[in-house]
mmCIF file of C-alpha atoms and ligand atoms in Angstrom:
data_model
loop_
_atom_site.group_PDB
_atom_site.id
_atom_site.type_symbol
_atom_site.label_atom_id
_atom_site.label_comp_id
_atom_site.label_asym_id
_atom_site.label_seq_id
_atom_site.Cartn_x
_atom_site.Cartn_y
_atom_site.Cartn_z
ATOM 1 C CA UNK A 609 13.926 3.669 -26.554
ATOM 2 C CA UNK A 610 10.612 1.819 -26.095
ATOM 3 C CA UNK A 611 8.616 1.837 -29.423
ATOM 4 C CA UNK A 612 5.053 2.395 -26.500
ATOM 5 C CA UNK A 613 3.803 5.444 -25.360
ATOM 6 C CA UNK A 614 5.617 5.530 -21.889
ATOM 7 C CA UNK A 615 4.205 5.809 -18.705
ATOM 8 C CA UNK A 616 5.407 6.767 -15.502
ATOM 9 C CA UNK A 617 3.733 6.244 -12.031
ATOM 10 C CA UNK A 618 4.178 7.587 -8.487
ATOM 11 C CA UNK A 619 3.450 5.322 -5.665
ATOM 12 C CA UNK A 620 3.858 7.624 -2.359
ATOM 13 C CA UNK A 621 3.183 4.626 -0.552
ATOM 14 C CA UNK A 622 1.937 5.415 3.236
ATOM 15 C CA UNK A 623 3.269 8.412 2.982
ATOM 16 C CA UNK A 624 2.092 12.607 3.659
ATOM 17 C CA UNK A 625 -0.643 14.355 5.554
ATOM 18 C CA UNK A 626 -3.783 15.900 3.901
ATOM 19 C CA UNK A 627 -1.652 18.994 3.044
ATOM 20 C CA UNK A 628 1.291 17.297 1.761
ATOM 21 C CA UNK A 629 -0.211 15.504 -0.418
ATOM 22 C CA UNK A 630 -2.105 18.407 -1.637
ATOM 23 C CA UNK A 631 1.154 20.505 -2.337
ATOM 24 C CA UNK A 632 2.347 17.513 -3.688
ATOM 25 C CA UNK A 633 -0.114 16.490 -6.372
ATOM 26 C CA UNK A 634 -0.628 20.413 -7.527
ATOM 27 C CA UNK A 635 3.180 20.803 -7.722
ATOM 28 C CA UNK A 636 3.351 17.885 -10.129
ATOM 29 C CA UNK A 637 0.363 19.068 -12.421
ATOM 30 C CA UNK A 638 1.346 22.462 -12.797
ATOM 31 C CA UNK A 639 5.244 21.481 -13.906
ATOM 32 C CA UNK A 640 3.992 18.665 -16.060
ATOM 33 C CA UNK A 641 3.890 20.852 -19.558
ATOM 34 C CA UNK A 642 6.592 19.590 -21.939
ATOM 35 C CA UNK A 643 5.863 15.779 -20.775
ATOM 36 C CA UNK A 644 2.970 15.794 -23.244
ATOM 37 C CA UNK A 645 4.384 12.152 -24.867
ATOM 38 C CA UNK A 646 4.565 10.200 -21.504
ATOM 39 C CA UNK A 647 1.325 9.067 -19.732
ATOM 40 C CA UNK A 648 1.743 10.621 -15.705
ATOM 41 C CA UNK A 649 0.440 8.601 -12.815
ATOM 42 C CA UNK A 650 0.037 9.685 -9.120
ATOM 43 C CA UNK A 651 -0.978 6.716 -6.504
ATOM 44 C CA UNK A 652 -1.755 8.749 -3.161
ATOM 45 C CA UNK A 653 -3.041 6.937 -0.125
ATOM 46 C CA UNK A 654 -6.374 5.840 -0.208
ATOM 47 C CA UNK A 655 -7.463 8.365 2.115
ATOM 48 C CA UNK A 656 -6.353 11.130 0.216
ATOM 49 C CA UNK A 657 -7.505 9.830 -3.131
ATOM 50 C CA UNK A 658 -10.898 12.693 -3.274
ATOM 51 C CA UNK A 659 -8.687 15.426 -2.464
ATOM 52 C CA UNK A 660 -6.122 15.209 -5.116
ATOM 53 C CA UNK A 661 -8.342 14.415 -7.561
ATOM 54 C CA UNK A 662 -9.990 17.974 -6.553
ATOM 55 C CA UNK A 663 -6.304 19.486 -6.677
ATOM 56 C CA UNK A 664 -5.689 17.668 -9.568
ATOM 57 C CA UNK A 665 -8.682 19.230 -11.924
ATOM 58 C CA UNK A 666 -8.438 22.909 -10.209
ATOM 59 C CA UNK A 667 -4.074 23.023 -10.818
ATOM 60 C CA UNK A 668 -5.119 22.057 -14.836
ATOM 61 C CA UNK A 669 -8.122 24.528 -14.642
ATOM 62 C CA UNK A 670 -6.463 27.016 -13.050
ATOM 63 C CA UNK A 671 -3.649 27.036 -16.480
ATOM 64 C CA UNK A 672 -6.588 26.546 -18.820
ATOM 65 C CA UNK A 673 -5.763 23.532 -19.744
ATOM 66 C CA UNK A 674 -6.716 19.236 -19.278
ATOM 67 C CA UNK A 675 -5.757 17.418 -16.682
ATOM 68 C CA UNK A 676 -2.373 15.678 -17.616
ATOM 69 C CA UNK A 677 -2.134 13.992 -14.447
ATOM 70 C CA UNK A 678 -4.302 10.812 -13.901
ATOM 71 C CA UNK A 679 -4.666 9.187 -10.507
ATOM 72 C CA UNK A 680 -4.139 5.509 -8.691
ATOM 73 C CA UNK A 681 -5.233 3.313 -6.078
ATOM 74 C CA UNK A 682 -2.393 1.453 -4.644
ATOM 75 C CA UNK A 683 -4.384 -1.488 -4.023
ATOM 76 C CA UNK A 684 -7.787 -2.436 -3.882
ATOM 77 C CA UNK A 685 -9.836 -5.764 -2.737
ATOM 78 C CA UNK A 686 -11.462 -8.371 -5.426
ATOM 79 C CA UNK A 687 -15.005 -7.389 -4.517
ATOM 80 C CA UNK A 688 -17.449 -4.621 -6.012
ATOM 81 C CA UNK A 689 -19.191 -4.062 -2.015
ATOM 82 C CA UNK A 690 -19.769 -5.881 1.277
ATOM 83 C CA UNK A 691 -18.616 -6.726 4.331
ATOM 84 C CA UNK A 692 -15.471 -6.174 3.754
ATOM 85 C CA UNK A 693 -14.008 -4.237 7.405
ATOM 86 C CA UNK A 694 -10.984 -1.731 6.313
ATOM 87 C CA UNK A 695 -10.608 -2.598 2.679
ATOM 88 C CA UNK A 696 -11.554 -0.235 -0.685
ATOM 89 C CA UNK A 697 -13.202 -1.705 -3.495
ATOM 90 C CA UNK A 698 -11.956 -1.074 -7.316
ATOM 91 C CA UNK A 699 -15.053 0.650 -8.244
ATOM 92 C CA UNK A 700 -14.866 2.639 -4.995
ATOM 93 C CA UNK A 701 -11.738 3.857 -6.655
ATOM 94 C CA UNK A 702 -13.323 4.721 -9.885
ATOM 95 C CA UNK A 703 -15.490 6.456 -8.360
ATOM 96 C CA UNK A 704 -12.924 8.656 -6.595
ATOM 97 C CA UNK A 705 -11.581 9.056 -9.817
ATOM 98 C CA UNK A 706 -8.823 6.667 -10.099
ATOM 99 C CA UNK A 707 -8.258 5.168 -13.850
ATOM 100 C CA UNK A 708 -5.310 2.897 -12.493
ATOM 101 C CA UNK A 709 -4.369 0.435 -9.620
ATOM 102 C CA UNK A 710 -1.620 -1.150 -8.395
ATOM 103 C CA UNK A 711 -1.830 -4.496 -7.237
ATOM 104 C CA UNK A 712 0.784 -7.283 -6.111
ATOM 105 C CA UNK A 713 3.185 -4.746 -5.095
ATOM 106 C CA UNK A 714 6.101 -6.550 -3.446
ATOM 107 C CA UNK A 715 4.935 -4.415 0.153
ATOM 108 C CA UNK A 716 2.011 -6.365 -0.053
ATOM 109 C CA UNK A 717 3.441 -9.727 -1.127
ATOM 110 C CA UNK A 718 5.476 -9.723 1.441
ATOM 111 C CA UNK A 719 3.662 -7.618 4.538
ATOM 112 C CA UNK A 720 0.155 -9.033 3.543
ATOM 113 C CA UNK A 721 0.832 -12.505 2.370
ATOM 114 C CA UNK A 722 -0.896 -11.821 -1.729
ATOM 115 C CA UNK A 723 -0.424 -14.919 -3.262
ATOM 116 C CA UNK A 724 -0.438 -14.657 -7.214
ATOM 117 C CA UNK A 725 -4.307 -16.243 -6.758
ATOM 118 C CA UNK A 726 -4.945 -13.227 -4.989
ATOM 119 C CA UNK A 727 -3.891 -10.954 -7.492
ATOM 120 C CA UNK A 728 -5.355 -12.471 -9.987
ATOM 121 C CA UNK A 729 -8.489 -11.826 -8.479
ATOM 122 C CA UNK A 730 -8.347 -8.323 -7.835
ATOM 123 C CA UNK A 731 -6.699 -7.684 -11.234
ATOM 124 C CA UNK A 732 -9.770 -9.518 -12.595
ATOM 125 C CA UNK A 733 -12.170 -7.347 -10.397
ATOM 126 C CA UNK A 734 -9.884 -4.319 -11.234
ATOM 127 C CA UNK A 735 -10.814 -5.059 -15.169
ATOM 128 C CA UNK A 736 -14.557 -5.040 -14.240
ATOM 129 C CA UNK A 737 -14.628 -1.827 -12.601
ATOM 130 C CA UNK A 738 -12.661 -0.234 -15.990
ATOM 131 C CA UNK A 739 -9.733 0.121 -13.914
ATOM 132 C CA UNK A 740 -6.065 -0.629 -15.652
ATOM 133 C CA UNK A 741 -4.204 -2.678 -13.080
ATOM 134 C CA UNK A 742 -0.445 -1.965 -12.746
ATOM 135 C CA UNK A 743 0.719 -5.313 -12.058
ATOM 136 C CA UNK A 744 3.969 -5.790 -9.887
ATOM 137 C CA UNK A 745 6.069 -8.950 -10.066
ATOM 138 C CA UNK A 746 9.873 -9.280 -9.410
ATOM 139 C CA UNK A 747 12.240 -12.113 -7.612
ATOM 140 C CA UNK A 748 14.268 -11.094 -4.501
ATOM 141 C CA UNK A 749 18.061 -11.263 -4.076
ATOM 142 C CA UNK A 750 17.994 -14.756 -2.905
ATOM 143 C CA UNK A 751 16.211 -15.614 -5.840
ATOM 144 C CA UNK A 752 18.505 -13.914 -8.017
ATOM 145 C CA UNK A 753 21.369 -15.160 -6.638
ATOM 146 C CA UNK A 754 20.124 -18.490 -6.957
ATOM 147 C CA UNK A 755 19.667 -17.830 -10.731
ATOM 148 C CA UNK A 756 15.568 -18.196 -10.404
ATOM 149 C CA UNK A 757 15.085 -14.472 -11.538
ATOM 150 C CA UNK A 758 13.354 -15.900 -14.727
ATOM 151 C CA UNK A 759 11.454 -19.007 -13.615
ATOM 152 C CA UNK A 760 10.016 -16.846 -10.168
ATOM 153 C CA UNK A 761 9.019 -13.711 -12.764
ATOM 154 C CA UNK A 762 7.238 -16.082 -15.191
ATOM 155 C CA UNK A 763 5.389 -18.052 -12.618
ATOM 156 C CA UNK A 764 4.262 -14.508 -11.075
ATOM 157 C CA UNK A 765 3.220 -13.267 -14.323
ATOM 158 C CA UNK A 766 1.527 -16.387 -15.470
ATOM 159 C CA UNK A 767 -0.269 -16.834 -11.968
ATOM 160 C CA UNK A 768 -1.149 -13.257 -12.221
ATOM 161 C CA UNK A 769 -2.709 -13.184 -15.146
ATOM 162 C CA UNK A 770 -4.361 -16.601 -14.923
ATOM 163 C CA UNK A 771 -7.113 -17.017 -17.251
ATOM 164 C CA UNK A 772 -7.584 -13.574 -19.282
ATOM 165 C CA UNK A 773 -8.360 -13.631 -22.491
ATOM 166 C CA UNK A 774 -5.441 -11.434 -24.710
ATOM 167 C CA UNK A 775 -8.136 -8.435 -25.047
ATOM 168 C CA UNK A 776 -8.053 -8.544 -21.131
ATOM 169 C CA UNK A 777 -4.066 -8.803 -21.139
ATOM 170 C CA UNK A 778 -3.738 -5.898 -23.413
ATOM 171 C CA UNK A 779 -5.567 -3.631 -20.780
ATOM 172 C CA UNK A 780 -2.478 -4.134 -18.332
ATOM 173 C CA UNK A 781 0.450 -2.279 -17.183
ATOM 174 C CA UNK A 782 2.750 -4.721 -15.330
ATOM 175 C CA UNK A 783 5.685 -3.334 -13.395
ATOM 176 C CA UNK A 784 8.688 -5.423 -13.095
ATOM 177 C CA UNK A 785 10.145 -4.488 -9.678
ATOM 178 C CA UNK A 786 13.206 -6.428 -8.398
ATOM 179 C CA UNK A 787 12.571 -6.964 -4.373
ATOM 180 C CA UNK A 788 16.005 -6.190 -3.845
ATOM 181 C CA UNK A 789 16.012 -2.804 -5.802
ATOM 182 C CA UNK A 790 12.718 -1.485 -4.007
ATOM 183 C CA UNK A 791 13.712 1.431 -1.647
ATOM 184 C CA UNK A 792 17.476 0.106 -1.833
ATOM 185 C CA UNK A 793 18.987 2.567 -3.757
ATOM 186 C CA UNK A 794 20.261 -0.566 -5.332
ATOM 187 C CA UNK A 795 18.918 0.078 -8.944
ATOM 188 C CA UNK A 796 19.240 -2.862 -11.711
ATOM 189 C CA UNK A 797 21.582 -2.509 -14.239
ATOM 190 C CA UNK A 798 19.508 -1.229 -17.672
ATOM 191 C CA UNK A 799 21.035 -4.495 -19.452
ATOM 192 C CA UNK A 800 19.574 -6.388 -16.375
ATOM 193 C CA UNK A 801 16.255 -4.872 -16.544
ATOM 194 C CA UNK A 802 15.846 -5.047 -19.727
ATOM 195 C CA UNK A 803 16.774 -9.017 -19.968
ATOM 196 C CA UNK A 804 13.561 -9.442 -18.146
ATOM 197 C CA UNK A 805 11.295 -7.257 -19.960
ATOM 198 C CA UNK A 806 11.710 -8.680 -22.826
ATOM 199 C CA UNK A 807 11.580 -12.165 -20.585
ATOM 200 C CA UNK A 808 8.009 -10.900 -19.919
ATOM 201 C CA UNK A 809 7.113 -9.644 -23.092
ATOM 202 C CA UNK A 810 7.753 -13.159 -24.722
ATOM 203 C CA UNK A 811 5.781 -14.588 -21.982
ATOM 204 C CA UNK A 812 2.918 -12.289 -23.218
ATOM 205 C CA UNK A 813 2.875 -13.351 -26.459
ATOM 206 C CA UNK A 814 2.937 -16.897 -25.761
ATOM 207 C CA UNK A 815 -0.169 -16.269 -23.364
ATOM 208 C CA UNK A 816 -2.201 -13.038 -25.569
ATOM 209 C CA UNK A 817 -0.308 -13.025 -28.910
ATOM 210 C CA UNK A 818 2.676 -11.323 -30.464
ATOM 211 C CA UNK A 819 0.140 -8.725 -31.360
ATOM 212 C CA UNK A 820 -1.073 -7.881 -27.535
ATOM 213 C CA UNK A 821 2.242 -8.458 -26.294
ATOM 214 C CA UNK A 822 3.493 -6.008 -28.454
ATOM 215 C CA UNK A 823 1.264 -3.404 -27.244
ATOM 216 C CA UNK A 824 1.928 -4.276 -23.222
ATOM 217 C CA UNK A 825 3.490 -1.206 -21.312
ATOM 218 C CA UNK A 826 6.104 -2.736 -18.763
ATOM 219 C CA UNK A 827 7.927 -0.564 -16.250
ATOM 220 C CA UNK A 828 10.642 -0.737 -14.435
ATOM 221 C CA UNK A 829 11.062 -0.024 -10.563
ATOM 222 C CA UNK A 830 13.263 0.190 -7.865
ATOM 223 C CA UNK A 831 15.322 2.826 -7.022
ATOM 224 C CA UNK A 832 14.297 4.877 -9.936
ATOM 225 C CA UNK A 833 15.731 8.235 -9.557
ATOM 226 C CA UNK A 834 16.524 11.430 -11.809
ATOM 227 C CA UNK A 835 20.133 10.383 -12.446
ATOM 228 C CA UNK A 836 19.772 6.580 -13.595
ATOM 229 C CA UNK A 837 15.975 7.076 -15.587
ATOM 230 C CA UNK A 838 17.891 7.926 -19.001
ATOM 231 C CA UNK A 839 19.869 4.477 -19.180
ATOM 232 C CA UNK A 840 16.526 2.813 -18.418
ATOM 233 C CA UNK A 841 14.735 4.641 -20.715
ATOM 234 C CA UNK A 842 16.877 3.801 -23.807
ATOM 235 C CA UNK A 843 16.237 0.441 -23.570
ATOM 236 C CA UNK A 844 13.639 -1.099 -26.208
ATOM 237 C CA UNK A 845 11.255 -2.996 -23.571
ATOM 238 C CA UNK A 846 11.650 -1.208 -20.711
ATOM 239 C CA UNK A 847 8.463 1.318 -20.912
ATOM 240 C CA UNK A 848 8.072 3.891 -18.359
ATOM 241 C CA UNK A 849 8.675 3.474 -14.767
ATOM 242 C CA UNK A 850 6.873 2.997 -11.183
ATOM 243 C CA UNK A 851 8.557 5.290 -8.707
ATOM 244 C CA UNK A 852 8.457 5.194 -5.030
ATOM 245 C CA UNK A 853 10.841 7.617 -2.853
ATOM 246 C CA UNK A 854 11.519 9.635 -5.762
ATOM 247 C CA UNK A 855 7.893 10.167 -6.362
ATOM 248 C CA UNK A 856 7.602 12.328 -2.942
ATOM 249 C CA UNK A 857 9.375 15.211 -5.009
ATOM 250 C CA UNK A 858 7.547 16.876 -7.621
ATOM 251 C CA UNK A 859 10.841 18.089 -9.528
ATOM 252 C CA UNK A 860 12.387 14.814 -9.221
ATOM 253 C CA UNK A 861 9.570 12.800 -10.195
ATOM 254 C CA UNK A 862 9.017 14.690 -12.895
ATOM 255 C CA UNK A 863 12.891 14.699 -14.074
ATOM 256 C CA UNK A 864 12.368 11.144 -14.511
ATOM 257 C CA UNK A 865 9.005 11.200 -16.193
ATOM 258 C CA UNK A 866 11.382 13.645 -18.771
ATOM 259 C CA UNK A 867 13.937 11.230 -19.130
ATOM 260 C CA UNK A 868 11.088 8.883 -20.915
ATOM 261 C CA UNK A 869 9.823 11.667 -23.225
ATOM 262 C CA UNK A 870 13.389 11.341 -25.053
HETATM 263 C C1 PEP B 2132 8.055 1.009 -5.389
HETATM 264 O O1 PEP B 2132 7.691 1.043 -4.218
HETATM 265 O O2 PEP B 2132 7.276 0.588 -6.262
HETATM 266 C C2 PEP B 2132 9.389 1.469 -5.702
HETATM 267 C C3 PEP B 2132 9.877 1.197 -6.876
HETATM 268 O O3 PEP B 2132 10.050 2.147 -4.702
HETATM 269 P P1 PEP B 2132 11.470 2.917 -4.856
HETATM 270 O O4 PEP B 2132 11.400 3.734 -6.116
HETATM 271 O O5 PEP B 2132 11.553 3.775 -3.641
HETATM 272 O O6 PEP B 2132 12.523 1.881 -4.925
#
């Protein structure tokens, strides 16, 4: 069991209507009491980021009670304003009311070509706007296979993270997410998740300090589901998690978030 306050993310991806993701994001707020020792995170579509927020606040008020629920962009560009066609600035998301932000998610690696020079600088523009950047890294199956699961996940944290200071580095969430476990149903094994979060979190501390590393949430994700969240959960680096499919259902999602309250 982690020794950090856990936290556990939904990324719904491109996924759900207006109402959907209404129903969705009230569904998960009201059935969030008991989770009260694990930090909850919903990332809806960009587009629907104003209304959840709104369903968000009115499914606490409603109970009497605060928010437990905070909300995420799923990406954002490196750039406050401007002529930017089609893309959503971090303070944009702020604004919608978004206190995290996932950026170099694997989908966008891969679809949109993010280097780790581009995530650094929308992590770095993330900071700036108060935002805490859930950053993604994680080696595919060739990679694996090839025994390079360490040296690709170091060079993607290190490029990542290029040039901030430990205060900076202590602001972070970083997710590790194994390509080949993403929407797979292939999850990693806990011992092999947990070989590289701790992989990572000595890579913190040689770049921010025992200190800050100490302090860094990691998550797992990939195939994170109800039924294998416990065994992750029980390991001593592995911090929360970032859940895609499962995070479409508000009981499973939630199940999971459980398993990390212990
Ligand atoms: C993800 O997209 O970040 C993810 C982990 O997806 P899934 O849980 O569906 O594997």
């Amino acid at each position: 069991m982690s020794a950090r306050r856990p936290i556990v993310a939904g990324n719904w991806k491109m996924n759900g209507d207006r109402a959907a993701a209404r129903a969705l994001a009230t569904a998960v707020e009201k059935s969030s009491s008991g989770i009260a020792t694990v930090d909850l995170v919903i990332c809806p579509p960009a587009v629907h980021l104003t209304e959840v927020e709104g369903q968000l606040r009115e499914a606490a008020g409603t109970e009497g009670r605060p928010q437990r629920v905070a909300l995420g962009g799923q990406n954002a560009w490196d750039k406050p304003a401007g002529a930017f066609t089609g893309e959503v600035s971090p303070q944009m998301l702020a604004d919608s009311g978004c206190r995290y932000v996932i950026l170099g998610h694997s989908e966008r690696r891969t679809l949109c070509g993010e280097t780790d020079a581009v995530v650094n600088a929308k992590l770095k523009a993330a900071l700036a706007a108060g935002l805490t950047p859930i950053v993604c890294v994680g080696e595919t199956l060739t990679e694996r296979e090839a025994g390079r699961t360490d040296e690709v996940v170091s060079g993607q944290v290190r490029g990542s993270l290029a040039g901030l200071g430990a205060d900076d580095v202590g602001r972070l969430v970083i997710a590790y997410e194994p390509v080949w476990a993403i929407g797979t149903g292939r999850v990693a094994t806990p011992d092999q998740a947990q070989a590289v979060h701790a992989l990572i979190r000595g890579l913190l501390g040689s770049l921010a300090g025992a200190g800050t590393a100490a302090k860094v949430r990691i998550q797992y994700g990939g195939s994170v589901k109800p039924d294998n969240a416990a065994d992750l959960a029980a390991q001593p680096d592995i911090d929360g998690a970032l859940v895609g499919g499962a995070s479409l259902d508000a009981a499973g999602f939630l199940a999971i978030a459980r398993a990390f309250a212990g």
